[in-house]
Every structure is written in C-alpha cells, then in structure tokens.
PDB file of C-alpha atoms and ligand atoms in Angstrom:
ATOM      1  CA  MET A 819      14.530  10.394 -19.130  1.00  0.00           C
ATOM      2  CA  LYS A 820      13.385   8.189 -16.407  1.00  0.00           C
ATOM      3  CA  ARG A 821       9.667   6.822 -16.206  1.00  0.00           C
ATOM      4  CA  LEU A 822       8.112   8.799 -13.687  1.00  0.00           C
ATOM      5  CA  GLU A 823      10.308  12.121 -14.025  1.00  0.00           C
ATOM      6  CA  GLY A 824       7.929  15.201 -13.058  1.00  0.00           C
ATOM      7  CA  LYS A 825       5.250  12.773 -11.248  1.00  0.00           C
ATOM      8  CA  THR A 826       4.346  13.062  -7.603  1.00  0.00           C
ATOM      9  CA  ALA A 827       3.801  10.043  -5.392  1.00  0.00           C
ATOM     10  CA  LEU A 828       2.278   9.511  -2.032  1.00  0.00           C
ATOM     11  CA  VAL A 829       3.115   6.002  -0.331  1.00  0.00           C
ATOM     12  CA  THR A 830       1.408   5.628   2.878  1.00  0.00           C
ATOM     13  CA  GLY A 831       3.098   3.756   5.660  1.00  0.00           C
ATOM     14  CA  ALA A 832       6.711   4.503   3.980  1.00  0.00           C
ATOM     15  CA  GLY A 833       9.002   4.493   6.724  1.00  0.00           C
ATOM     16  CA  ARG A 834       9.132   0.527   6.956  1.00  0.00           C
ATOM     17  CA  GLY A 835       8.845  -2.802   5.371  1.00  0.00           C
ATOM     18  CA  ILE A 836       7.226  -2.891   1.595  1.00  0.00           C
ATOM     19  CA  GLY A 837       6.174   0.767   1.831  1.00  0.00           C
ATOM     20  CA  ALA A 838       9.971   2.067   2.336  1.00  0.00           C
ATOM     21  CA  ALA A 839      11.001  -0.233  -0.773  1.00  0.00           C
ATOM     22  CA  ILE A 840       7.804   1.165  -2.750  1.00  0.00           C
ATOM     23  CA  ALA A 841       9.122   4.591  -2.025  1.00  0.00           C
ATOM     24  CA  LYS A 842      12.758   3.839  -2.980  1.00  0.00           C
ATOM     25  CA  LYS A 843      11.515   2.302  -6.027  1.00  0.00           C
ATOM     26  CA  LEU A 844       9.400   5.170  -7.271  1.00  0.00           C
ATOM     27  CA  ALA A 845      11.882   7.880  -6.423  1.00  0.00           C
ATOM     28  CA  ALA A 846      14.654   5.576  -8.443  1.00  0.00           C
ATOM     29  CA  ASP A 847      12.122   5.881 -11.191  1.00  0.00           C
ATOM     30  CA  GLY A 848      12.265   9.655 -11.025  1.00  0.00           C
ATOM     31  CA  ALA A 849       8.966  10.575  -8.585  1.00  0.00           C
ATOM     32  CA  LEU A 850       8.872  12.992  -6.034  1.00  0.00           C
ATOM     33  CA  VAL A 851       7.779  10.728  -3.131  1.00  0.00           C
ATOM     34  CA  TYR A 852       5.862  11.755  -0.294  1.00  0.00           C
ATOM     35  CA  VAL A 853       6.923   9.297   2.459  1.00  0.00           C
ATOM     36  CA  ASN A 854       3.928   9.028   4.830  1.00  0.00           C
ATOM     37  CA  TYR A 855       4.190   7.638   8.522  1.00  0.00           C
ATOM     38  CA  ALA A 856       2.076   7.287  11.479  1.00  0.00           C
ATOM     39  CA  ALA A 857       4.473   6.675  14.246  1.00  0.00           C
ATOM     40  CA  SER A 858       7.873   6.064  12.913  1.00  0.00           C
ATOM     41  CA  LYS A 859       9.366   9.345  12.263  1.00  0.00           C
ATOM     42  CA  GLU A 860      13.140   8.346  12.355  1.00  0.00           C
ATOM     43  CA  ALA A 861      12.493   5.314  10.023  1.00  0.00           C
ATOM     44  CA  ALA A 862      10.674   7.519   7.535  1.00  0.00           C
ATOM     45  CA  ASN A 863      13.411  10.173   7.873  1.00  0.00           C
ATOM     46  CA  ALA A 864      16.152   7.522   6.966  1.00  0.00           C
ATOM     47  CA  VAL A 865      14.051   6.507   3.984  1.00  0.00           C
ATOM     48  CA  ALA A 866      13.782   9.814   2.757  1.00  0.00           C
ATOM     49  CA  LYS A 867      17.409  10.594   3.495  1.00  0.00           C
ATOM     50  CA  GLU A 868      18.328   7.397   1.501  1.00  0.00           C
ATOM     51  CA  ILE A 869      16.531   8.640  -1.652  1.00  0.00           C
ATOM     52  CA  GLU A 870      18.129  12.204  -1.498  1.00  0.00           C
ATOM     53  CA  ASP A 871      21.579  10.417  -1.133  1.00  0.00           C
ATOM     54  CA  ASN A 872      20.755   8.353  -4.197  1.00  0.00           C
ATOM     55  CA  GLY A 873      19.725  11.632  -5.997  1.00  0.00           C
ATOM     56  CA  GLY A 874      16.292  11.311  -5.814  1.00  0.00           C
ATOM     57  CA  LYS A 875      13.309  13.537  -3.987  1.00  0.00           C
ATOM     58  CA  ALA A 876      11.607  12.639  -1.132  1.00  0.00           C
ATOM     59  CA  LEU A 877       9.446  14.760   1.478  1.00  0.00           C
ATOM     60  CA  LEU A 878       8.110  13.412   4.785  1.00  0.00           C
ATOM     61  CA  CYS A 879       3.991  13.737   5.571  1.00  0.00           C
ATOM     62  CA  GLN A 880       2.871  12.452   9.044  1.00  0.00           C
ATOM     63  CA  CYS A 881      -0.776  11.565   9.223  1.00  0.00           C
ATOM     64  CA  ASN A 882      -2.597   8.412  10.921  1.00  0.00           C
ATOM     65  CA  ILE A 883      -4.556   7.216   7.546  1.00  0.00           C
ATOM     66  CA  SER A 884      -7.420   5.654   9.540  1.00  0.00           C
ATOM     67  CA  ASP A 885      -8.476   9.523  10.431  1.00  0.00           C
ATOM     68  CA  TYR A 886     -10.560  11.054   7.664  1.00  0.00           C
ATOM     69  CA  ASP A 887      -9.794  14.601   8.444  1.00  0.00           C
ATOM     70  CA  SER A 888      -6.198  14.365   9.190  1.00  0.00           C
ATOM     71  CA  THR A 889      -5.968  12.385   5.680  1.00  0.00           C
ATOM     72  CA  LYS A 890      -7.659  15.208   3.829  1.00  0.00           C
ATOM     73  CA  GLU A 891      -5.326  17.588   5.387  1.00  0.00           C
ATOM     74  CA  MET A 892      -2.368  15.833   4.361  1.00  0.00           C
ATOM     75  CA  ILE A 893      -3.612  15.432   0.648  1.00  0.00           C
ATOM     76  CA  GLU A 894      -4.631  19.409   0.373  1.00  0.00           C
ATOM     77  CA  ASN A 895      -1.201  20.000   1.749  1.00  0.00           C
ATOM     78  CA  ILE A 896       0.615  18.291  -1.091  1.00  0.00           C
ATOM     79  CA  ILE A 897      -1.852  19.464  -3.702  1.00  0.00           C
ATOM     80  CA  SER A 898      -1.129  22.871  -2.426  1.00  0.00           C
ATOM     81  CA  LYS A 899       2.688  22.272  -2.450  1.00  0.00           C
ATOM     82  CA  GLU A 900       2.884  20.343  -5.799  1.00  0.00           C
ATOM     83  CA  GLY A 901      -0.342  21.250  -7.663  1.00  0.00           C
ATOM     84  CA  ALA A 902      -0.830  17.417  -8.408  1.00  0.00           C
ATOM     85  CA  ILE A 903      -0.867  13.938  -6.759  1.00  0.00           C
ATOM     86  CA  ASP A 904      -0.071  11.382  -9.840  1.00  0.00           C
ATOM     87  CA  ILE A 905       0.277   8.094  -7.976  1.00  0.00           C
ATOM     88  CA  LEU A 906      -1.055   7.377  -4.972  1.00  0.00           C
ATOM     89  CA  VAL A 907       0.036   3.910  -3.344  1.00  0.00           C
ATOM     90  CA  ASN A 908      -2.278   2.691  -0.383  1.00  0.00           C
ATOM     91  CA  ASN A 909       0.256   0.393   1.233  1.00  0.00           C
ATOM     92  CA  ALA A 910      -0.535   1.269   5.030  1.00  0.00           C
ATOM     93  CA  GLY A 911      -1.715  -1.659   7.245  1.00  0.00           C
ATOM     94  CA  ILE A 912      -1.559  -3.648  10.339  1.00  0.00           C
ATOM     95  CA  THR A 913      -2.650  -6.953  11.542  1.00  0.00           C
ATOM     96  CA  ARG A 914      -4.351  -7.852  15.044  1.00  0.00           C
ATOM     97  CA  ASP A 915      -4.180 -11.645  14.793  1.00  0.00           C
ATOM     98  CA  THR A 916      -6.265 -14.026  16.858  1.00  0.00           C
ATOM     99  CA  LEU A 917      -8.911 -16.685  16.313  1.00  0.00           C
ATOM    100  CA  LEU A 918     -12.463 -15.368  15.650  1.00  0.00           C
ATOM    101  CA  SER A 919     -13.261 -17.154  19.342  1.00  0.00           C
ATOM    102  CA  ARG A 920     -10.811 -14.371  21.023  1.00  0.00           C
ATOM    103  CA  MET A 921     -11.104 -11.674  18.700  1.00  0.00           C
ATOM    104  CA  SER A 922     -12.311  -8.695  20.512  1.00  0.00           C
ATOM    105  CA  GLU A 923     -14.661  -5.845  18.749  1.00  0.00           C
ATOM    106  CA  GLU A 924     -11.598  -3.455  19.113  1.00  0.00           C
ATOM    107  CA  ASP A 925      -9.359  -5.940  17.159  1.00  0.00           C
ATOM    108  CA  PHE A 926     -11.966  -5.832  14.355  1.00  0.00           C
ATOM    109  CA  ASP A 927     -12.461  -2.126  14.058  1.00  0.00           C
ATOM    110  CA  VAL A 928      -8.860  -0.683  14.353  1.00  0.00           C
ATOM    111  CA  VAL A 929      -8.035  -3.149  11.612  1.00  0.00           C
ATOM    112  CA  ILE A 930     -10.873  -2.118   9.418  1.00  0.00           C
ATOM    113  CA  ALA A 931      -9.983   1.258  10.184  1.00  0.00           C
ATOM    114  CA  ALA A 932      -6.457   1.343   9.184  1.00  0.00           C
ATOM    115  CA  ASN A 933      -6.688  -1.236   6.027  1.00  0.00           C
ATOM    116  CA  LEU A 934      -9.914  -0.437   4.629  1.00  0.00           C
ATOM    117  CA  LYS A 935     -11.323   2.879   5.628  1.00  0.00           C
ATOM    118  CA  GLY A 936      -7.521   4.282   5.424  1.00  0.00           C
ATOM    119  CA  VAL A 937      -7.654   3.487   1.645  1.00  0.00           C
ATOM    120  CA  PHE A 938     -11.041   4.821   1.393  1.00  0.00           C
ATOM    121  CA  ASN A 939      -9.851   8.198   3.243  1.00  0.00           C
ATOM    122  CA  CYS A 940      -6.673   8.478   0.841  1.00  0.00           C
ATOM    123  CA  THR A 941      -8.424   7.700  -2.319  1.00  0.00           C
ATOM    124  CA  LYS A 942     -11.388   9.737  -1.854  1.00  0.00           C
ATOM    125  CA  HIS A 943      -9.143  12.796  -1.367  1.00  0.00           C
ATOM    126  CA  ALA A 944      -6.408  12.050  -4.193  1.00  0.00           C
ATOM    127  CA  ALA A 945      -8.867  10.869  -6.582  1.00  0.00           C
ATOM    128  CA  LYS A 946     -10.436  14.453  -6.792  1.00  0.00           C
ATOM    129  CA  VAL A 947      -7.386  16.142  -7.820  1.00  0.00           C
ATOM    130  CA  MET A 948      -6.618  13.058 -10.109  1.00  0.00           C
ATOM    131  CA  ALA A 949     -10.092  13.596 -11.983  1.00  0.00           C
ATOM    132  CA  LYS A 950      -9.410  17.492 -12.242  1.00  0.00           C
ATOM    133  CA  GLN A 951      -5.856  16.774 -13.823  1.00  0.00           C
ATOM    134  CA  ASN A 952      -7.335  13.928 -15.885  1.00  0.00           C
ATOM    135  CA  GLY A 953      -5.020  10.848 -14.928  1.00  0.00           C
ATOM    136  CA  GLY A 954      -3.883   9.201 -12.029  1.00  0.00           C
ATOM    137  CA  ARG A 955      -2.461   5.807 -10.653  1.00  0.00           C
ATOM    138  CA  ILE A 956      -4.078   4.263  -7.553  1.00  0.00           C
ATOM    139  CA  ILE A 957      -2.186   1.309  -6.436  1.00  0.00           C
ATOM    140  CA  SER A 958      -3.148  -0.615  -3.200  1.00  0.00           C
ATOM    141  CA  ILE A 959      -1.844  -3.261  -1.247  1.00  0.00           C
ATOM    142  CA  ALA A 960      -4.020  -5.897  -0.533  1.00  0.00           C
ATOM    143  CA  SER A 961      -2.988  -9.579   0.609  1.00  0.00           C
ATOM    144  CA  VAL A 962      -3.072 -13.324  -0.328  1.00  0.00           C
ATOM    145  CA  ALA A 963      -5.311 -13.568   3.080  1.00  0.00           C
ATOM    146  CA  GLY A 964      -7.964 -11.436   1.249  1.00  0.00           C
ATOM    147  CA  LEU A 965      -8.076 -13.898  -1.631  1.00  0.00           C
ATOM    148  CA  ILE A 966      -7.833 -17.299   0.378  1.00  0.00           C
ATOM    149  CA  GLY A 967      -8.374 -16.460   3.634  1.00  0.00           C
ATOM    150  CA  ASN A 968      -6.233 -17.320   6.773  1.00  0.00           C
ATOM    151  CA  ILE A 969      -6.797 -18.726  10.098  1.00  0.00           C
ATOM    152  CA  GLY A 970      -6.478 -15.988  12.823  1.00  0.00           C
ATOM    153  CA  GLN A 971      -7.045 -13.190  10.347  1.00  0.00           C
ATOM    154  CA  VAL A 972     -11.060 -12.524  10.258  1.00  0.00           C
ATOM    155  CA  ASN A 973     -10.404  -8.900  10.483  1.00  0.00           C
ATOM    156  CA  TYR A 974      -7.228  -8.610   8.204  1.00  0.00           C
ATOM    157  CA  SER A 975      -8.525 -11.014   5.283  1.00  0.00           C
ATOM    158  CA  ALA A 976     -11.979  -9.021   5.551  1.00  0.00           C
ATOM    159  CA  SER A 977     -10.151  -5.549   5.275  1.00  0.00           C
ATOM    160  CA  LYS A 978      -8.011  -6.887   2.006  1.00  0.00           C
ATOM    161  CA  ALA A 979     -10.979  -8.424   0.446  1.00  0.00           C
ATOM    162  CA  GLY A 980     -12.736  -5.067   0.810  1.00  0.00           C
ATOM    163  CA  VAL A 981      -9.551  -3.632  -0.771  1.00  0.00           C
ATOM    164  CA  MET A 982      -9.839  -5.572  -3.669  1.00  0.00           C
ATOM    165  CA  GLY A 983     -13.509  -4.937  -4.014  1.00  0.00           C
ATOM    166  CA  MET A 984     -13.127  -1.365  -3.746  1.00  0.00           C
ATOM    167  CA  THR A 985     -10.289  -1.558  -6.385  1.00  0.00           C
ATOM    168  CA  ARG A 986     -12.745  -2.975  -9.269  1.00  0.00           C
ATOM    169  CA  THR A 987     -15.079  -0.402  -8.380  1.00  0.00           C
ATOM    170  CA  LEU A 988     -12.937   2.648  -8.476  1.00  0.00           C
ATOM    171  CA  ALA A 989     -11.847   1.336 -11.809  1.00  0.00           C
ATOM    172  CA  ALA A 990     -15.081   1.564 -13.188  1.00  0.00           C
ATOM    173  CA  GLU A 991     -15.777   4.985 -11.571  1.00  0.00           C
ATOM    174  CA  LEU A 992     -12.370   6.670 -12.428  1.00  0.00           C
ATOM    175  CA  GLY A 993     -11.746   5.139 -15.883  1.00  0.00           C
ATOM    176  CA  ARG A 994     -13.467   8.045 -17.735  1.00  0.00           C
ATOM    177  CA  TYR A 995     -10.754  10.508 -16.045  1.00  0.00           C
ATOM    178  CA  GLY A 996      -7.794   8.442 -17.140  1.00  0.00           C
ATOM    179  CA  ILE A 997      -7.229   7.077 -13.475  1.00  0.00           C
ATOM    180  CA  THR A 998      -6.163   3.467 -13.294  1.00  0.00           C
ATOM    181  CA  ALA A 999      -6.843   1.296  -9.896  1.00  0.00           C
ATOM    182  CA  ASN A1000      -5.119  -1.728  -9.444  1.00  0.00           C
ATOM    183  CA  ALA A1001      -4.651  -3.763  -6.488  1.00  0.00           C
ATOM    184  CA  ILE A1002      -1.425  -5.999  -5.379  1.00  0.00           C
ATOM    185  CA  ALA A1003      -1.778  -9.037  -3.544  1.00  0.00           C
ATOM    186  CA  PRO A1004       1.313 -10.102  -1.448  1.00  0.00           C
ATOM    187  CA  GLY A1005       2.178 -13.345  -0.097  1.00  0.00           C
ATOM    188  CA  PHE A1006       4.608 -13.780   3.039  1.00  0.00           C
ATOM    189  CA  THR A1007       7.033 -10.965   2.636  1.00  0.00           C
ATOM    190  CA  LYS A1008      10.147 -10.496   4.753  1.00  0.00           C
ATOM    191  CA  THR A1009       8.968  -7.245   6.915  1.00  0.00           C
ATOM    192  CA  ASP A1010       8.148  -6.476  10.539  1.00  0.00           C
ATOM    193  CA  MET A1011       4.763  -7.514  10.236  1.00  0.00           C
ATOM    194  CA  THR A1012       6.012 -11.473   9.567  1.00  0.00           C
ATOM    195  CA  ASP A1013       9.083 -10.899  11.908  1.00  0.00           C
ATOM    196  CA  VAL A1014       7.070 -11.631  14.578  1.00  0.00           C
ATOM    197  CA  VAL A1015       5.833 -15.037  13.866  1.00  0.00           C
ATOM    198  CA  SER A1016       7.531 -17.889  15.304  1.00  0.00           C
ATOM    199  CA  ASP A1017      10.311 -19.752  13.156  1.00  0.00           C
ATOM    200  CA  LYS A1018       7.909 -22.975  13.004  1.00  0.00           C
ATOM    201  CA  ILE A1019       5.133 -21.208  11.436  1.00  0.00           C
ATOM    202  CA  LYS A1020       7.601 -19.161   9.299  1.00  0.00           C
ATOM    203  CA  GLU A1021       8.725 -22.994   8.131  1.00  0.00           C
ATOM    204  CA  LYS A1022       5.041 -23.678   7.476  1.00  0.00           C
ATOM    205  CA  MET A1023       4.513 -20.245   5.109  1.00  0.00           C
ATOM    206  CA  ILE A1024       7.454 -21.203   3.403  1.00  0.00           C
ATOM    207  CA  ALA A1025       6.626 -24.827   2.852  1.00  0.00           C
ATOM    208  CA  SER A1026       3.264 -23.898   1.461  1.00  0.00           C
ATOM    209  CA  THR A1027       4.480 -21.501  -0.804  1.00  0.00           C
ATOM    210  CA  PRO A1028       5.150 -23.238  -4.177  1.00  0.00           C
ATOM    211  CA  LEU A1029       8.494 -21.037  -5.001  1.00  0.00           C
ATOM    212  CA  ARG A1030       9.505 -22.403  -1.399  1.00  0.00           C
ATOM    213  CA  THR A1031      10.726 -18.905  -0.346  1.00  0.00           C
ATOM    214  CA  MET A1032       9.246 -15.549   1.419  1.00  0.00           C
ATOM    215  CA  GLY A1033       8.952 -12.457  -1.017  1.00  0.00           C
ATOM    216  CA  GLU A1034      11.050  -9.392  -0.422  1.00  0.00           C
ATOM    217  CA  PRO A1035       9.569  -5.897  -0.150  1.00  0.00           C
ATOM    218  CA  ALA A1036      11.543  -5.255  -3.455  1.00  0.00           C
ATOM    219  CA  ASP A1037       9.311  -7.848  -5.074  1.00  0.00           C
ATOM    220  CA  ILE A1038       6.277  -5.771  -4.329  1.00  0.00           C
ATOM    221  CA  ALA A1039       7.854  -2.243  -5.234  1.00  0.00           C
ATOM    222  CA  ASN A1040       8.773  -4.088  -8.574  1.00  0.00           C
ATOM    223  CA  ALA A1041       4.967  -4.606  -9.241  1.00  0.00           C
ATOM    224  CA  VAL A1042       3.722  -1.334  -7.786  1.00  0.00           C
ATOM    225  CA  SER A1043       6.607   0.382 -10.306  1.00  0.00           C
ATOM    226  CA  PHE A1044       4.828  -1.176 -13.151  1.00  0.00           C
ATOM    227  CA  PHE A1045       1.301  -0.257 -12.012  1.00  0.00           C
ATOM    228  CA  ALA A1046       2.339   3.393 -11.414  1.00  0.00           C
ATOM    229  CA  ASP A1047       3.829   4.146 -15.277  1.00  0.00           C
ATOM    230  CA  ASP A1048       2.602   3.814 -18.727  1.00  0.00           C
ATOM    231  CA  ARG A1049       3.611   0.264 -19.293  1.00  0.00           C
ATOM    232  CA  SER A1050       0.185  -0.437 -17.372  1.00  0.00           C
ATOM    233  CA  ARG A1051      -1.995   1.852 -19.082  1.00  0.00           C
ATOM    234  CA  PHE A1052      -4.406  -0.242 -20.418  1.00  0.00           C
ATOM    235  CA  ILE A1053      -4.683  -2.085 -17.229  1.00  0.00           C
ATOM    236  CA  THR A1054      -7.389  -1.313 -14.541  1.00  0.00           C
ATOM    237  CA  GLY A1055      -9.381  -3.092 -11.646  1.00  0.00           C
ATOM    238  CA  GLN A1056      -6.961  -6.062 -11.438  1.00  0.00           C
ATOM    239  CA  VAL A1057      -5.510  -7.679  -8.674  1.00  0.00           C
ATOM    240  CA  LEU A1058      -2.072  -8.950  -9.258  1.00  0.00           C
ATOM    241  CA  SER A1059      -1.041 -11.926  -6.871  1.00  0.00           C
ATOM    242  CA  VAL A1060       2.870 -11.417  -5.773  1.00  0.00           C
ATOM    243  CA  ASP A1061       2.979 -14.773  -3.691  1.00  0.00           C
ATOM    244  CA  GLY A1062       5.545 -17.185  -4.987  1.00  0.00           C
ATOM    245  CA  GLY A1063       2.486 -19.177  -6.053  1.00  0.00           C
ATOM    246  CA  LEU A1064       0.597 -19.451  -2.629  1.00  0.00           C
ATOM    247  CA  SER A1065      -3.111 -18.542  -3.898  1.00  0.00           C
ATOM    248  CA  ILE A1066      -2.987 -21.222  -6.644  1.00  0.00           C
ATOM    249  CA  VAL A1067      -2.287 -24.334  -4.661  1.00  0.00           C
TER     250      VAL A1067
HETATM  251  P1  LIG B 898       5.120  -3.312   8.689  1.00  0.00           P
HETATM  252  O1  LIG B 898       6.239  -3.879   8.275  1.00  0.00           O
HETATM  253  O2  LIG B 898       4.287  -3.763   9.850  1.00  0.00           O
HETATM  254  O3  LIG B 898       4.846  -1.717   8.367  1.00  0.00           O
HETATM  255  C1  LIG B 898       3.443  -1.332   8.364  1.00  0.00           C
HETATM  256  C2  LIG B 898       3.607   0.118   7.769  1.00  0.00           C
HETATM  257  O4  LIG B 898       2.188   0.593   8.058  1.00  0.00           O
HETATM  258  C3  LIG B 898       4.399   0.923   8.467  1.00  0.00           C
HETATM  259  O5  LIG B 898       5.089   2.061   7.925  1.00  0.00           O
HETATM  260  C4  LIG B 898       3.159   1.791   9.574  1.00  0.00           C
HETATM  261  O6  LIG B 898       3.509   3.071   9.817  1.00  0.00           O
HETATM  262  C5  LIG B 898       2.059   2.201   8.354  1.00  0.00           C
HETATM  263  N1  LIG B 898       0.722   1.994   9.073  1.00  0.00           N
HETATM  264  C6  LIG B 898       0.065   1.629  10.006  1.00  0.00           C
HETATM  265  N2  LIG B 898      -0.997   2.023  10.271  1.00  0.00           N
HETATM  266  C7  LIG B 898      -1.036   3.419   9.716  1.00  0.00           C
HETATM  267  C8  LIG B 898      -1.885   4.551   9.915  1.00  0.00           C
HETATM  268  N3  LIG B 898      -3.151   4.339  10.681  1.00  0.00           N
HETATM  269  N4  LIG B 898      -1.442   5.099   9.280  1.00  0.00           N
HETATM  270  C9  LIG B 898      -0.478   5.715   8.553  1.00  0.00           C
HETATM  271  N5  LIG B 898       0.274   4.452   8.398  1.00  0.00           N
HETATM  272  C10 LIG B 898       0.202   3.527   9.238  1.00  0.00           C
HETATM  273  O7  LIG B 898       4.038  -4.152   7.472  1.00  0.00           O
HETATM  274  P2  LIG B 898       4.357  -4.446   5.828  1.00  0.00           P
HETATM  275  O8  LIG B 898       4.796  -6.136   6.014  1.00  0.00           O
HETATM  276  O9  LIG B 898       5.665  -3.615   5.042  1.00  0.00           O
HETATM  277  O10 LIG B 898       3.097  -4.349   4.989  1.00  0.00           O
HETATM  278  C11 LIG B 898       2.826  -3.390   4.044  1.00  0.00           C
HETATM  279  C12 LIG B 898       1.516  -3.836   3.388  1.00  0.00           C
HETATM  280  O11 LIG B 898       1.696  -4.835   2.989  1.00  0.00           O
HETATM  281  C13 LIG B 898       0.341  -3.700   4.510  1.00  0.00           C
HETATM  282  O12 LIG B 898      -0.645  -3.087   3.773  1.00  0.00           O
HETATM  283  C14 LIG B 898       0.296  -5.111   4.772  1.00  0.00           C
HETATM  284  O13 LIG B 898      -1.130  -5.463   4.923  1.00  0.00           O
HETATM  285  C15 LIG B 898       0.600  -5.633   3.469  1.00  0.00           C
HETATM  286  N6  LIG B 898       0.957  -7.062   3.231  1.00  0.00           N
HETATM  287  C16 LIG B 898       2.222  -7.551   3.732  1.00  0.00           C
HETATM  288  C17 LIG B 898       2.568  -8.938   3.756  1.00  0.00           C
HETATM  289  C18 LIG B 898       3.709  -9.446   4.556  1.00  0.00           C
HETATM  290  O14 LIG B 898       3.886 -10.489   4.504  1.00  0.00           O
HETATM  291  N7  LIG B 898       4.734  -8.550   4.932  1.00  0.00           N
HETATM  292  C19 LIG B 898       1.630  -9.577   3.183  1.00  0.00           C
HETATM  293  C20 LIG B 898       0.612  -9.041   2.799  1.00  0.00           C
HETATM  294  C21 LIG B 898       0.205  -7.793   2.507  1.00  0.00           C
HETATM  295  P3  LIG B 898       4.195   3.505  11.264  1.00  0.00           P
HETATM  296  O15 LIG B 898       5.504   2.516  11.694  1.00  0.00           O
HETATM  297  O16 LIG B 898       4.497   5.117  11.313  1.00  0.00           O
HETATM  298  O17 LIG B 898       3.177   3.402  12.218  1.00  0.00           O
END
C-alpha cells in the first residue's frame, strides 16, 4: 500500500513550478490531489492529466488564495465532496522585487496578501476540518529569504518570515488535534520565479550556494512528501531548509 493511500491533499499554486512537482509527488505517494491554480488553467490541467496518466488521482480547483471568501468556498467544496482534507500544502506565492526606496505600497500589499494572508486563509478553513477528523498535515513553503533576507525583497522576505512564525504558532495550537505544521525554506530553485533573473544573477546565486547548484522542484517535493506522512509524525513547528546550504554561509 502506498504511504498516502486514502488521503486527500490540497496543493495551492500547483499548476506550475514547485507546486506542480509537489502535486505529482503526493499523487505518486497515493493521495487524491486537488490541484489549485489562480490563472494557469491549462498548466494545471496538464498537471492533473499527467497525474491521471501515471495512475494517480487529481482534481482541479480554481481560487485566488489572497481572497478569504473564495478560499473558504474552495475548501468547503473539497470537504463536501471528500469529507476530509488530510494534507494542506501552502505553496502558492509571488514576488514583486525592488529596492525599498522604489517599492510601492501596492508591491508590499499584494505580496503579503498572497504569501502570508493566503496561508492564513487556507489554513484557517482546512484546520477546522482537520481538528474534527483528529489529524492533518499543514506544510507551508517559506523561503531562504525569510531566514537571511535578500536585497530587493523587503515584501517577500517579510511574508516568508511571517509564514515561519505562523507555522510555529499553528504547531502549538493544533498539536492537541493530531495536526502537525511544518515549513520548508527552499533556496534558489529552477522555476518561472527564478527564470526571470539575469544569467549574471543566477551565476551569483549558484556561487553563493555551498552545493554550487540550483535546486530542482522535485527536491522540495521530496521534503513535502516526508512531512505529509507518518515518517514525520513526531515533528512539528519546524522549518527545514532545502537550499544547498545557502542559509548556513
Ligand atoms: P512560480 O513558478 O512562479 O509559481 C507560482 C505559483 O503560485 C503558480 O502556480 C501560481 O498560480 C501560484 N499563485 C500565485 N499567486 C496565487 C494566488 N493568489 N492564488 C493561487 N495561486 C497563486 O513559483 P515557484 O518557484 O514554483 O514557487 C512556489 C513557492 O515556492 C512560492 O511560495 C515561492 O515563494 C517559494 N519559493 C520559491 C523559490 C524559488 O527559487 N523558485 C525559492 C524559495 C521559495 P497561477 O499561475 O495559476 O497564478
């Protein structure tokens, strides 16, 4: 029997990048995966199709997770169909990078709304059913930028540091219901998010990473898989860096 057989997972921002890799991995582990997307319907469809073609189970759910009411509706829909959400992966995230001197109020607000409030929105509604079912896994994708900071990312690093703080508090509040809450802090990982940076900056990123390479989405997905099943049953409130050693230098 597969590790996550019979479990229902929701992965936010699962049409592309790290989220797509997480959705595929959890489906390969046996979970029914809800592939959330905001705008990338075709890409999300392709992820769900790939999962199905490989013998897994996937369904699509559109929702802008920055919006409290839409998120509530998405999660209530999943619960009404499946009766449960066992695994929530808060992966969706955006960047609006620029120096503080040039950062607009909107740049700050939209990043906090997606990366921090979005995690609150999803977790608030999913945790309610997890508490009733006496168990669940909340896994949030933070960032090395939330641990050590990064020039041009005042908004983003604040949002990701917030996710790590929220994770510790969730672990303390929800542990009595058998729910674990952990975060993963990726380093530079090959996705659309990092594809936009110049080759010069990419070279700098790689040079500053002890393992001298960028991460692959699958590297993050493997860590999520560990936090999603019973191998991690006694671990909660932790932040695991999956960053090639970047945060220790
Ligand atoms: P990406 O390729 O840019 O993909 C971002 C994903 O988030 C997309 O699927 C997007 O969906 C979704 N998303 C954004 N805003 C959303 C919203 N309001 N509601 C629902 N979905 C939304 O990024 P990625 O590199 O895979 O990043 C995934 C996570 O890892 C993010 O939280 C990011 O901060 C974190 N991370 C990435 C790196 C890296 O180097 N790549 C490093 C550290 C942390 P649509 O396309 O449908 O809008």
